[in-house]
Amino acid sequence: MFGLSEFAIVLVVVIAVLAVKKLPGLTRSAGRSARILKAEARAAEDERAPGTPRVIPGETVRREDTGGGATGTGDAGTGDTGTGPGRGDARA
């Protein structure tokens, strides 16, 4: 009657027919998983290199005391902490 190889072929065909609707989603999910795995592998490789400093691009903000005795540097009630780009003074 049916041998093992014929049964396997029929099983693969049945699975393919039933999974046609979900196949695009499965491949998309597999692609995302591969990208995540690749990013995690790069991050682990970066952690293993102790001699190179890790640089995070961004803006350095210096906090200086204004001498007023208050803990905040911004205007009271405005929510301004005085550390953003619209500070109003010409310090670099």
PDB file of N, CA and C in Angstrom:
ATOM      1  N   MET A   1       0.838  -1.171   0.000  1.00  0.00           N
ATOM      2  CA  MET A   1       0.000   0.000   0.000  1.00  0.00           C
ATOM      3  C   MET A   1       0.890   1.244   0.000  1.00  0.00           C
ATOM      4  N   PHE A   2       0.934   2.038   1.078  1.00  0.00           N
ATOM      5  CA  PHE A   2       1.776   3.224   1.144  1.00  0.00           C
ATOM      6  C   PHE A   2       3.034   2.918   1.927  1.00  0.00           C
ATOM      7  N   GLY A   3       4.136   3.393   1.404  1.00  0.00           N
ATOM      8  CA  GLY A   3       5.397   3.271   2.123  1.00  0.00           C
ATOM      9  C   GLY A   3       5.659   4.561   2.909  1.00  0.00           C
ATOM     10  N   LEU A   4       6.765   4.579   3.592  1.00  0.00           N
ATOM     11  CA  LEU A   4       7.120   5.732   4.412  1.00  0.00           C
ATOM     12  C   LEU A   4       7.381   6.974   3.556  1.00  0.00           C
ATOM     13  N   SER A   5       8.040   6.817   2.417  1.00  0.00           N
ATOM     14  CA  SER A   5       8.347   7.966   1.569  1.00  0.00           C
ATOM     15  C   SER A   5       7.076   8.556   0.943  1.00  0.00           C
ATOM     16  N   GLU A   6       6.142   7.731   0.532  1.00  0.00           N
ATOM     17  CA  GLU A   6       4.890   8.235  -0.035  1.00  0.00           C
ATOM     18  C   GLU A   6       4.074   8.974   1.022  1.00  0.00           C
ATOM     19  N   PHE A   7       4.063   8.420   2.230  1.00  0.00           N
ATOM     20  CA  PHE A   7       3.337   9.053   3.329  1.00  0.00           C
ATOM     21  C   PHE A   7       3.948  10.432   3.645  1.00  0.00           C
ATOM     22  N   ALA A   8       5.273  10.538   3.621  1.00  0.00           N
ATOM     23  CA  ALA A   8       5.943  11.802   3.886  1.00  0.00           C
ATOM     24  C   ALA A   8       5.613  12.831   2.816  1.00  0.00           C
ATOM     25  N   ILE A   9       5.578  12.416   1.556  1.00  0.00           N
ATOM     26  CA  ILE A   9       5.254  13.333   0.460  1.00  0.00           C
ATOM     27  C   ILE A   9       3.824  13.838   0.587  1.00  0.00           C
ATOM     28  N   VAL A  10       2.893  12.936   0.873  1.00  0.00           N
ATOM     29  CA  VAL A  10       1.489  13.330   1.054  1.00  0.00           C
ATOM     30  C   VAL A  10       1.357  14.293   2.234  1.00  0.00           C
ATOM     31  N   LEU A  11       2.071  14.032   3.316  1.00  0.00           N
ATOM     32  CA  LEU A  11       2.026  14.885   4.498  1.00  0.00           C
ATOM     33  C   LEU A  11       2.561  16.282   4.186  1.00  0.00           C
ATOM     34  N   VAL A  12       3.651  16.370   3.449  1.00  0.00           N
ATOM     35  CA  VAL A  12       4.209  17.663   3.063  1.00  0.00           C
ATOM     36  C   VAL A  12       3.235  18.428   2.175  1.00  0.00           C
ATOM     37  N   VAL A  13       2.594  17.766   1.235  1.00  0.00           N
ATOM     38  CA  VAL A  13       1.639  18.422   0.343  1.00  0.00           C
ATOM     39  C   VAL A  13       0.433  18.926   1.134  1.00  0.00           C
ATOM     40  N   VAL A  14      -0.073  18.129   2.058  1.00  0.00           N
ATOM     41  CA  VAL A  14      -1.230  18.538   2.868  1.00  0.00           C
ATOM     42  C   VAL A  14      -0.864  19.743   3.737  1.00  0.00           C
ATOM     43  N   ILE A  15       0.298  19.716   4.344  1.00  0.00           N
ATOM     44  CA  ILE A  15       0.733  20.846   5.173  1.00  0.00           C
ATOM     45  C   ILE A  15       0.900  22.097   4.317  1.00  0.00           C
ATOM     46  N   ALA A  16       1.459  21.962   3.133  1.00  0.00           N
ATOM     47  CA  ALA A  16       1.650  23.108   2.244  1.00  0.00           C
ATOM     48  C   ALA A  16       0.304  23.700   1.828  1.00  0.00           C
ATOM     49  N   VAL A  17      -0.670  22.864   1.528  1.00  0.00           N
ATOM     50  CA  VAL A  17      -1.990  23.345   1.110  1.00  0.00           C
ATOM     51  C   VAL A  17      -2.687  24.060   2.268  1.00  0.00           C
ATOM     52  N   LEU A  18      -2.596  23.511   3.453  1.00  0.00           N
ATOM     53  CA  LEU A  18      -3.268  24.109   4.602  1.00  0.00           C
ATOM     54  C   LEU A  18      -2.547  25.360   5.112  1.00  0.00           C
ATOM     55  N   ALA A  19      -1.255  25.465   4.901  1.00  0.00           N
ATOM     56  CA  ALA A  19      -0.477  26.576   5.433  1.00  0.00           C
ATOM     57  C   ALA A  19      -0.294  27.719   4.445  1.00  0.00           C
ATOM     58  N   VAL A  20      -0.925  27.671   3.274  1.00  0.00           N
ATOM     59  CA  VAL A  20      -0.742  28.706   2.258  1.00  0.00           C
ATOM     60  C   VAL A  20      -1.166  30.071   2.791  1.00  0.00           C
ATOM     61  N   LYS A  21      -2.225  30.128   3.570  1.00  0.00           N
ATOM     62  CA  LYS A  21      -2.706  31.405   4.082  1.00  0.00           C
ATOM     63  C   LYS A  21      -1.746  32.012   5.098  1.00  0.00           C
ATOM     64  N   LYS A  22      -1.069  31.181   5.857  1.00  0.00           N
ATOM     65  CA  LYS A  22      -0.194  31.679   6.906  1.00  0.00           C
ATOM     66  C   LYS A  22       1.269  31.785   6.473  1.00  0.00           C
ATOM     67  N   LEU A  23       1.589  31.350   5.280  1.00  0.00           N
ATOM     68  CA  LEU A  23       2.972  31.333   4.827  1.00  0.00           C
ATOM     69  C   LEU A  23       3.622  32.716   4.774  1.00  0.00           C
ATOM     70  N   PRO A  24       2.976  33.767   4.256  1.00  0.00           N
ATOM     71  CA  PRO A  24       3.624  35.088   4.259  1.00  0.00           C
ATOM     72  C   PRO A  24       3.938  35.588   5.674  1.00  0.00           C
ATOM     73  N   GLY A  25       3.029  35.369   6.592  1.00  0.00           N
ATOM     74  CA  GLY A  25       3.262  35.782   7.971  1.00  0.00           C
ATOM     75  C   GLY A  25       4.392  34.999   8.613  1.00  0.00           C
ATOM     76  N   LEU A  26       4.479  33.723   8.299  1.00  0.00           N
ATOM     77  CA  LEU A  26       5.554  32.901   8.852  1.00  0.00           C
ATOM     78  C   LEU A  26       6.910  33.331   8.322  1.00  0.00           C
ATOM     79  N   THR A  27       6.998  33.638   7.036  1.00  0.00           N
ATOM     80  CA  THR A  27       8.276  34.064   6.476  1.00  0.00           C
ATOM     81  C   THR A  27       8.665  35.440   7.012  1.00  0.00           C
ATOM     82  N   ARG A  28       7.673  36.326   7.178  1.00  0.00           N
ATOM     83  CA  ARG A  28       7.946  37.648   7.747  1.00  0.00           C
ATOM     84  C   ARG A  28       8.468  37.513   9.174  1.00  0.00           C
ATOM     85  N   SER A  29       7.852  36.647   9.941  1.00  0.00           N
ATOM     86  CA  SER A  29       8.278  36.415  11.320  1.00  0.00           C
ATOM     87  C   SER A  29       9.677  35.812  11.369  1.00  0.00           C
ATOM     88  N   ALA A  30       9.971  34.906  10.463  1.00  0.00           N
ATOM     89  CA  ALA A  30      11.300  34.303  10.419  1.00  0.00           C
ATOM     90  C   ALA A  30      12.355  35.352  10.060  1.00  0.00           C
ATOM     91  N   GLY A  31      12.028  36.267   9.166  1.00  0.00           N
ATOM     92  CA  GLY A  31      12.951  37.344   8.805  1.00  0.00           C
ATOM     93  C   GLY A  31      13.226  38.277   9.977  1.00  0.00           C
ATOM     94  N   ARG A  32      12.175  38.628  10.724  1.00  0.00           N
ATOM     95  CA  ARG A  32      12.357  39.477  11.908  1.00  0.00           C
ATOM     96  C   ARG A  32      13.231  38.776  12.941  1.00  0.00           C
ATOM     97  N   SER A  33      12.960  37.497  13.145  1.00  0.00           N
ATOM     98  CA  SER A  33      13.753  36.733  14.116  1.00  0.00           C
ATOM     99  C   SER A  33      15.219  36.679  13.709  1.00  0.00           C
ATOM    100  N   ALA A  34      15.471  36.515  12.422  1.00  0.00           N
ATOM    101  CA  ALA A  34      16.856  36.475  11.942  1.00  0.00           C
ATOM    102  C   ALA A  34      17.547  37.815  12.162  1.00  0.00           C
ATOM    103  N   ARG A  35      16.828  38.933  11.928  1.00  0.00           N
ATOM    104  CA  ARG A  35      17.410  40.254  12.154  1.00  0.00           C
ATOM    105  C   ARG A  35      17.715  40.492  13.628  1.00  0.00           C
ATOM    106  N   ILE A  36      16.811  40.065  14.491  1.00  0.00           N
ATOM    107  CA  ILE A  36      17.028  40.217  15.932  1.00  0.00           C
ATOM    108  C   ILE A  36      18.221  39.393  16.368  1.00  0.00           C
ATOM    109  N   LEU A  37      18.307  38.165  15.881  1.00  0.00           N
ATOM    110  CA  LEU A  37      19.424  37.300  16.227  1.00  0.00           C
ATOM    111  C   LEU A  37      20.746  37.906  15.770  1.00  0.00           C
ATOM    112  N   LYS A  38      20.767  38.470  14.563  1.00  0.00           N
ATOM    113  CA  LYS A  38      21.979  39.082  14.038  1.00  0.00           C
ATOM    114  C   LYS A  38      22.387  40.296  14.877  1.00  0.00           C
ATOM    115  N   ALA A  39      21.400  41.115  15.281  1.00  0.00           N
ATOM    116  CA  ALA A  39      21.696  42.289  16.102  1.00  0.00           C
ATOM    117  C   ALA A  39      22.221  41.879  17.478  1.00  0.00           C
ATOM    118  N   GLU A  40      21.649  40.845  18.064  1.00  0.00           N
ATOM    119  CA  GLU A  40      22.109  40.374  19.370  1.00  0.00           C
ATOM    120  C   GLU A  40      23.516  39.788  19.270  1.00  0.00           C
ATOM    121  N   ALA A  41      23.812  39.111  18.167  1.00  0.00           N
ATOM    122  CA  ALA A  41      25.157  38.565  17.979  1.00  0.00           C
ATOM    123  C   ALA A  41      26.181  39.689  17.857  1.00  0.00           C
ATOM    124  N   ARG A  42      25.818  40.774  17.150  1.00  0.00           N
ATOM    125  CA  ARG A  42      26.718  41.924  17.039  1.00  0.00           C
ATOM    126  C   ARG A  42      26.929  42.583  18.402  1.00  0.00           C
ATOM    127  N   ALA A  43      25.861  42.701  19.175  1.00  0.00           N
ATOM    128  CA  ALA A  43      25.968  43.319  20.501  1.00  0.00           C
ATOM    129  C   ALA A  43      26.853  42.481  21.414  1.00  0.00           C
ATOM    130  N   ALA A  44      26.712  41.165  21.348  1.00  0.00           N
ATOM    131  CA  ALA A  44      27.550  40.287  22.166  1.00  0.00           C
ATOM    132  C   ALA A  44      29.002  40.379  21.729  1.00  0.00           C
ATOM    133  N   GLU A  45      29.242  40.516  20.435  1.00  0.00           N
ATOM    134  CA  GLU A  45      30.605  40.647  19.920  1.00  0.00           C
ATOM    135  C   GLU A  45      31.220  41.966  20.368  1.00  0.00           C
ATOM    136  N   ASP A  46      30.415  43.040  20.391  1.00  0.00           N
ATOM    137  CA  ASP A  46      30.905  44.336  20.852  1.00  0.00           C
ATOM    138  C   ASP A  46      31.267  44.304  22.328  1.00  0.00           C
ATOM    139  N   GLU A  47      30.516  43.567  23.116  1.00  0.00           N
ATOM    140  CA  GLU A  47      30.797  43.471  24.549  1.00  0.00           C
ATOM    141  C   GLU A  47      32.087  42.696  24.821  1.00  0.00           C
ATOM    142  N   ARG A  48      32.435  41.803  23.926  1.00  0.00           N
ATOM    143  CA  ARG A  48      33.647  41.000  24.116  1.00  0.00           C
ATOM    144  C   ARG A  48      34.920  41.781  23.852  1.00  0.00           C
ATOM    145  N   ALA A  49      34.845  42.878  23.120  1.00  0.00           N
ATOM    146  CA  ALA A  49      36.034  43.681  22.799  1.00  0.00           C
ATOM    147  C   ALA A  49      36.229  44.737  23.881  1.00  0.00           C
ATOM    148  N   PRO A  50      36.989  44.420  24.950  1.00  0.00           N
ATOM    149  CA  PRO A  50      37.099  45.356  26.070  1.00  0.00           C
ATOM    150  C   PRO A  50      37.985  46.565  25.783  1.00  0.00           C
ATOM    151  N   GLY A  51      38.833  46.513  24.792  1.00  0.00           N
ATOM    152  CA  GLY A  51      39.761  47.602  24.519  1.00  0.00           C
ATOM    153  C   GLY A  51      39.128  48.783  23.810  1.00  0.00           C
ATOM    154  N   THR A  52      37.996  48.592  23.171  1.00  0.00           N
ATOM    155  CA  THR A  52      37.384  49.681  22.431  1.00  0.00           C
ATOM    156  C   THR A  52      36.287  50.326  23.272  1.00  0.00           C
ATOM    157  N   PRO A  53      36.291  51.646  23.364  1.00  0.00           N
ATOM    158  CA  PRO A  53      35.248  52.318  24.146  1.00  0.00           C
ATOM    159  C   PRO A  53      33.918  52.311  23.401  1.00  0.00           C
ATOM    160  N   ARG A  54      32.858  52.238  24.143  1.00  0.00           N
ATOM    161  CA  ARG A  54      31.528  52.260  23.544  1.00  0.00           C
ATOM    162  C   ARG A  54      31.082  53.711  23.462  1.00  0.00           C
ATOM    163  N   VAL A  55      30.800  54.182  22.258  1.00  0.00           N
ATOM    164  CA  VAL A  55      30.423  55.562  22.036  1.00  0.00           C
ATOM    165  C   VAL A  55      28.954  55.613  21.658  1.00  0.00           C
ATOM    166  N   ILE A  56      28.213  56.396  22.404  1.00  0.00           N
ATOM    167  CA  ILE A  56      26.802  56.596  22.104  1.00  0.00           C
ATOM    168  C   ILE A  56      26.649  58.023  21.601  1.00  0.00           C
ATOM    169  N   PRO A  57      26.205  58.206  20.346  1.00  0.00           N
ATOM    170  CA  PRO A  57      26.082  59.559  19.826  1.00  0.00           C
ATOM    171  C   PRO A  57      24.993  60.321  20.574  1.00  0.00           C
ATOM    172  N   GLY A  58      25.277  61.570  20.876  1.00  0.00           N
ATOM    173  CA  GLY A  58      24.300  62.384  21.578  1.00  0.00           C
ATOM    174  C   GLY A  58      24.884  63.731  21.923  1.00  0.00           C
ATOM    175  N   GLU A  59      24.182  64.446  22.754  1.00  0.00           N
ATOM    176  CA  GLU A  59      24.592  65.785  23.135  1.00  0.00           C
ATOM    177  C   GLU A  59      25.002  65.780  24.601  1.00  0.00           C
ATOM    178  N   THR A  60      26.132  66.396  24.907  1.00  0.00           N
ATOM    179  CA  THR A  60      26.594  66.492  26.280  1.00  0.00           C
ATOM    180  C   THR A  60      26.017  67.749  26.905  1.00  0.00           C
ATOM    181  N   VAL A  61      25.446  67.603  28.073  1.00  0.00           N
ATOM    182  CA  VAL A  61      24.841  68.726  28.765  1.00  0.00           C
ATOM    183  C   VAL A  61      25.615  68.975  30.041  1.00  0.00           C
ATOM    184  N   ARG A  62      26.129  70.207  30.200  1.00  0.00           N
ATOM    185  CA  ARG A  62      26.848  70.557  31.423  1.00  0.00           C
ATOM    186  C   ARG A  62      25.881  71.222  32.388  1.00  0.00           C
ATOM    187  N   ARG A  63      25.906  70.777  33.630  1.00  0.00           N
ATOM    188  CA  ARG A  63      25.077  71.395  34.659  1.00  0.00           C
ATOM    189  C   ARG A  63      25.979  72.274  35.528  1.00  0.00           C
ATOM    190  N   GLU A  64      25.628  73.522  35.593  1.00  0.00           N
ATOM    191  CA  GLU A  64      26.414  74.459  36.376  1.00  0.00           C
ATOM    192  C   GLU A  64      25.531  75.095  37.428  1.00  0.00           C
ATOM    193  N   ASP A  65      26.091  75.360  38.585  1.00  0.00           N
ATOM    194  CA  ASP A  65      25.349  75.978  39.663  1.00  0.00           C
ATOM    195  C   ASP A  65      25.206  77.463  39.389  1.00  0.00           C
ATOM    196  N   THR A  66      24.003  78.001  39.540  1.00  0.00           N
ATOM    197  CA  THR A  66      23.774  79.429  39.302  1.00  0.00           C
ATOM    198  C   THR A  66      24.022  80.251  40.542  1.00  0.00           C
ATOM    199  N   GLY A  67      24.206  79.619  41.693  1.00  0.00           N
ATOM    200  CA  GLY A  67      24.496  80.332  42.920  1.00  0.00           C
ATOM    201  C   GLY A  67      23.262  80.873  43.610  1.00  0.00           C
ATOM    202  N   GLY A  68      22.086  80.572  43.132  1.00  0.00           N
ATOM    203  CA  GLY A  68      20.863  81.087  43.724  1.00  0.00           C
ATOM    204  C   GLY A  68      20.386  80.277  44.910  1.00  0.00           C
ATOM    205  N   GLY A  69      20.975  79.156  45.186  1.00  0.00           N
ATOM    206  CA  GLY A  69      20.581  78.336  46.307  1.00  0.00           C
ATOM    207  C   GLY A  69      19.456  77.370  45.986  1.00  0.00           C
ATOM    208  N   ALA A  70      18.810  77.517  44.870  1.00  0.00           N
ATOM    209  CA  ALA A  70      17.732  76.614  44.496  1.00  0.00           C
ATOM    210  C   ALA A  70      18.316  75.365  43.861  1.00  0.00           C
ATOM    211  N   THR A  71      17.558  74.284  43.929  1.00  0.00           N
ATOM    212  CA  THR A  71      18.061  73.041  43.350  1.00  0.00           C
ATOM    213  C   THR A  71      17.886  73.004  41.852  1.00  0.00           C
ATOM    214  N   GLY A  72      16.883  73.673  41.295  1.00  0.00           N
ATOM    215  CA  GLY A  72      16.660  73.673  39.857  1.00  0.00           C
ATOM    216  C   GLY A  72      17.312  74.877  39.223  1.00  0.00           C
ATOM    217  N   THR A  73      17.549  74.832  37.933  1.00  0.00           N
ATOM    218  CA  THR A  73      18.172  75.957  37.246  1.00  0.00           C
ATOM    219  C   THR A  73      17.206  76.687  36.344  1.00  0.00           C
ATOM    220  N   GLY A  74      15.985  76.218  36.208  1.00  0.00           N
ATOM    221  CA  GLY A  74      15.034  76.843  35.291  1.00  0.00           C
ATOM    222  C   GLY A  74      14.121  77.809  35.998  1.00  0.00           C
ATOM    223  N   ASP A  75      13.186  78.378  35.245  1.00  0.00           N
ATOM    224  CA  ASP A  75      12.216  79.302  35.799  1.00  0.00           C
ATOM    225  C   ASP A  75      11.165  78.519  36.570  1.00  0.00           C
ATOM    226  N   ALA A  76      10.745  79.046  37.702  1.00  0.00           N
ATOM    227  CA  ALA A  76       9.759  78.371  38.533  1.00  0.00           C
ATOM    228  C   ALA A  76       8.415  78.377  37.827  1.00  0.00           C
ATOM    229  N   GLY A  77       7.787  77.216  37.802  1.00  0.00           N
ATOM    230  CA  GLY A  77       6.447  77.090  37.254  1.00  0.00           C
ATOM    231  C   GLY A  77       6.372  76.887  35.761  1.00  0.00           C
ATOM    232  N   THR A  78       7.481  76.987  35.040  1.00  0.00           N
ATOM    233  CA  THR A  78       7.420  76.839  33.593  1.00  0.00           C
ATOM    234  C   THR A  78       7.744  75.432  33.141  1.00  0.00           C
ATOM    235  N   GLY A  79       8.305  74.618  34.015  1.00  0.00           N
ATOM    236  CA  GLY A  79       8.695  73.265  33.631  1.00  0.00           C
ATOM    237  C   GLY A  79      10.026  73.226  32.924  1.00  0.00           C
ATOM    238  N   ASP A  80      10.687  74.393  32.807  1.00  0.00           N
ATOM    239  CA  ASP A  80      11.975  74.465  32.129  1.00  0.00           C
ATOM    240  C   ASP A  80      13.082  74.145  33.130  1.00  0.00           C
ATOM    241  N   THR A  81      13.896  73.145  32.812  1.00  0.00           N
ATOM    242  CA  THR A  81      14.986  72.772  33.706  1.00  0.00           C
ATOM    243  C   THR A  81      16.282  73.465  33.339  1.00  0.00           C
ATOM    244  N   GLY A  82      16.310  74.166  32.228  1.00  0.00           N
ATOM    245  CA  GLY A  82      17.503  74.896  31.838  1.00  0.00           C
ATOM    246  C   GLY A  82      18.563  74.043  31.186  1.00  0.00           C
ATOM    247  N   THR A  83      18.262  72.824  30.784  1.00  0.00           N
ATOM    248  CA  THR A  83      19.280  71.960  30.203  1.00  0.00           C
ATOM    249  C   THR A  83      19.061  71.714  28.724  1.00  0.00           C
ATOM    250  N   GLY A  84      18.022  72.267  28.141  1.00  0.00           N
ATOM    251  CA  GLY A  84      17.707  71.995  26.737  1.00  0.00           C
ATOM    252  C   GLY A  84      18.338  72.984  25.797  1.00  0.00           C
ATOM    253  N   PRO A  85      18.093  72.833  24.490  1.00  0.00           N
ATOM    254  CA  PRO A  85      18.706  73.693  23.491  1.00  0.00           C
ATOM    255  C   PRO A  85      18.214  75.132  23.554  1.00  0.00           C
ATOM    256  N   GLY A  86      17.058  75.427  24.064  1.00  0.00           N
ATOM    257  CA  GLY A  86      16.538  76.780  24.101  1.00  0.00           C
ATOM    258  C   GLY A  86      16.877  77.484  25.392  1.00  0.00           C
ATOM    259  N   ARG A  87      18.077  77.330  25.865  1.00  0.00           N
ATOM    260  CA  ARG A  87      18.476  77.825  27.189  1.00  0.00           C
ATOM    261  C   ARG A  87      18.560  79.341  27.254  1.00  0.00           C
ATOM    262  N   GLY A  88      18.932  80.024  26.211  1.00  0.00           N
ATOM    263  CA  GLY A  88      18.922  81.472  26.191  1.00  0.00           C
ATOM    264  C   GLY A  88      20.287  82.098  26.431  1.00  0.00           C
ATOM    265  N   ASP A  89      21.309  81.344  26.768  1.00  0.00           N
ATOM    266  CA  ASP A  89      22.626  81.949  26.929  1.00  0.00           C
ATOM    267  C   ASP A  89      23.559  81.443  25.839  1.00  0.00           C
ATOM    268  N   ALA A  90      24.722  82.057  25.705  1.00  0.00           N
ATOM    269  CA  ALA A  90      25.608  81.751  24.586  1.00  0.00           C
ATOM    270  C   ALA A  90      26.727  80.791  24.967  1.00  0.00           C
ATOM    271  N   ARG A  91      26.534  79.959  25.994  1.00  0.00           N
ATOM    272  CA  ARG A  91      27.583  78.998  26.354  1.00  0.00           C
ATOM    273  C   ARG A  91      27.666  77.875  25.356  1.00  0.00           C
ATOM    274  N   ALA A  92      28.862  77.349  25.128  1.00  0.00           N
ATOM    275  CA  ALA A  92      29.034  76.260  24.166  1.00  0.00           C
ATOM    276  C   ALA A  92      29.129  74.946  24.894  1.00  0.00           C
TER     277      ALA A  92
END
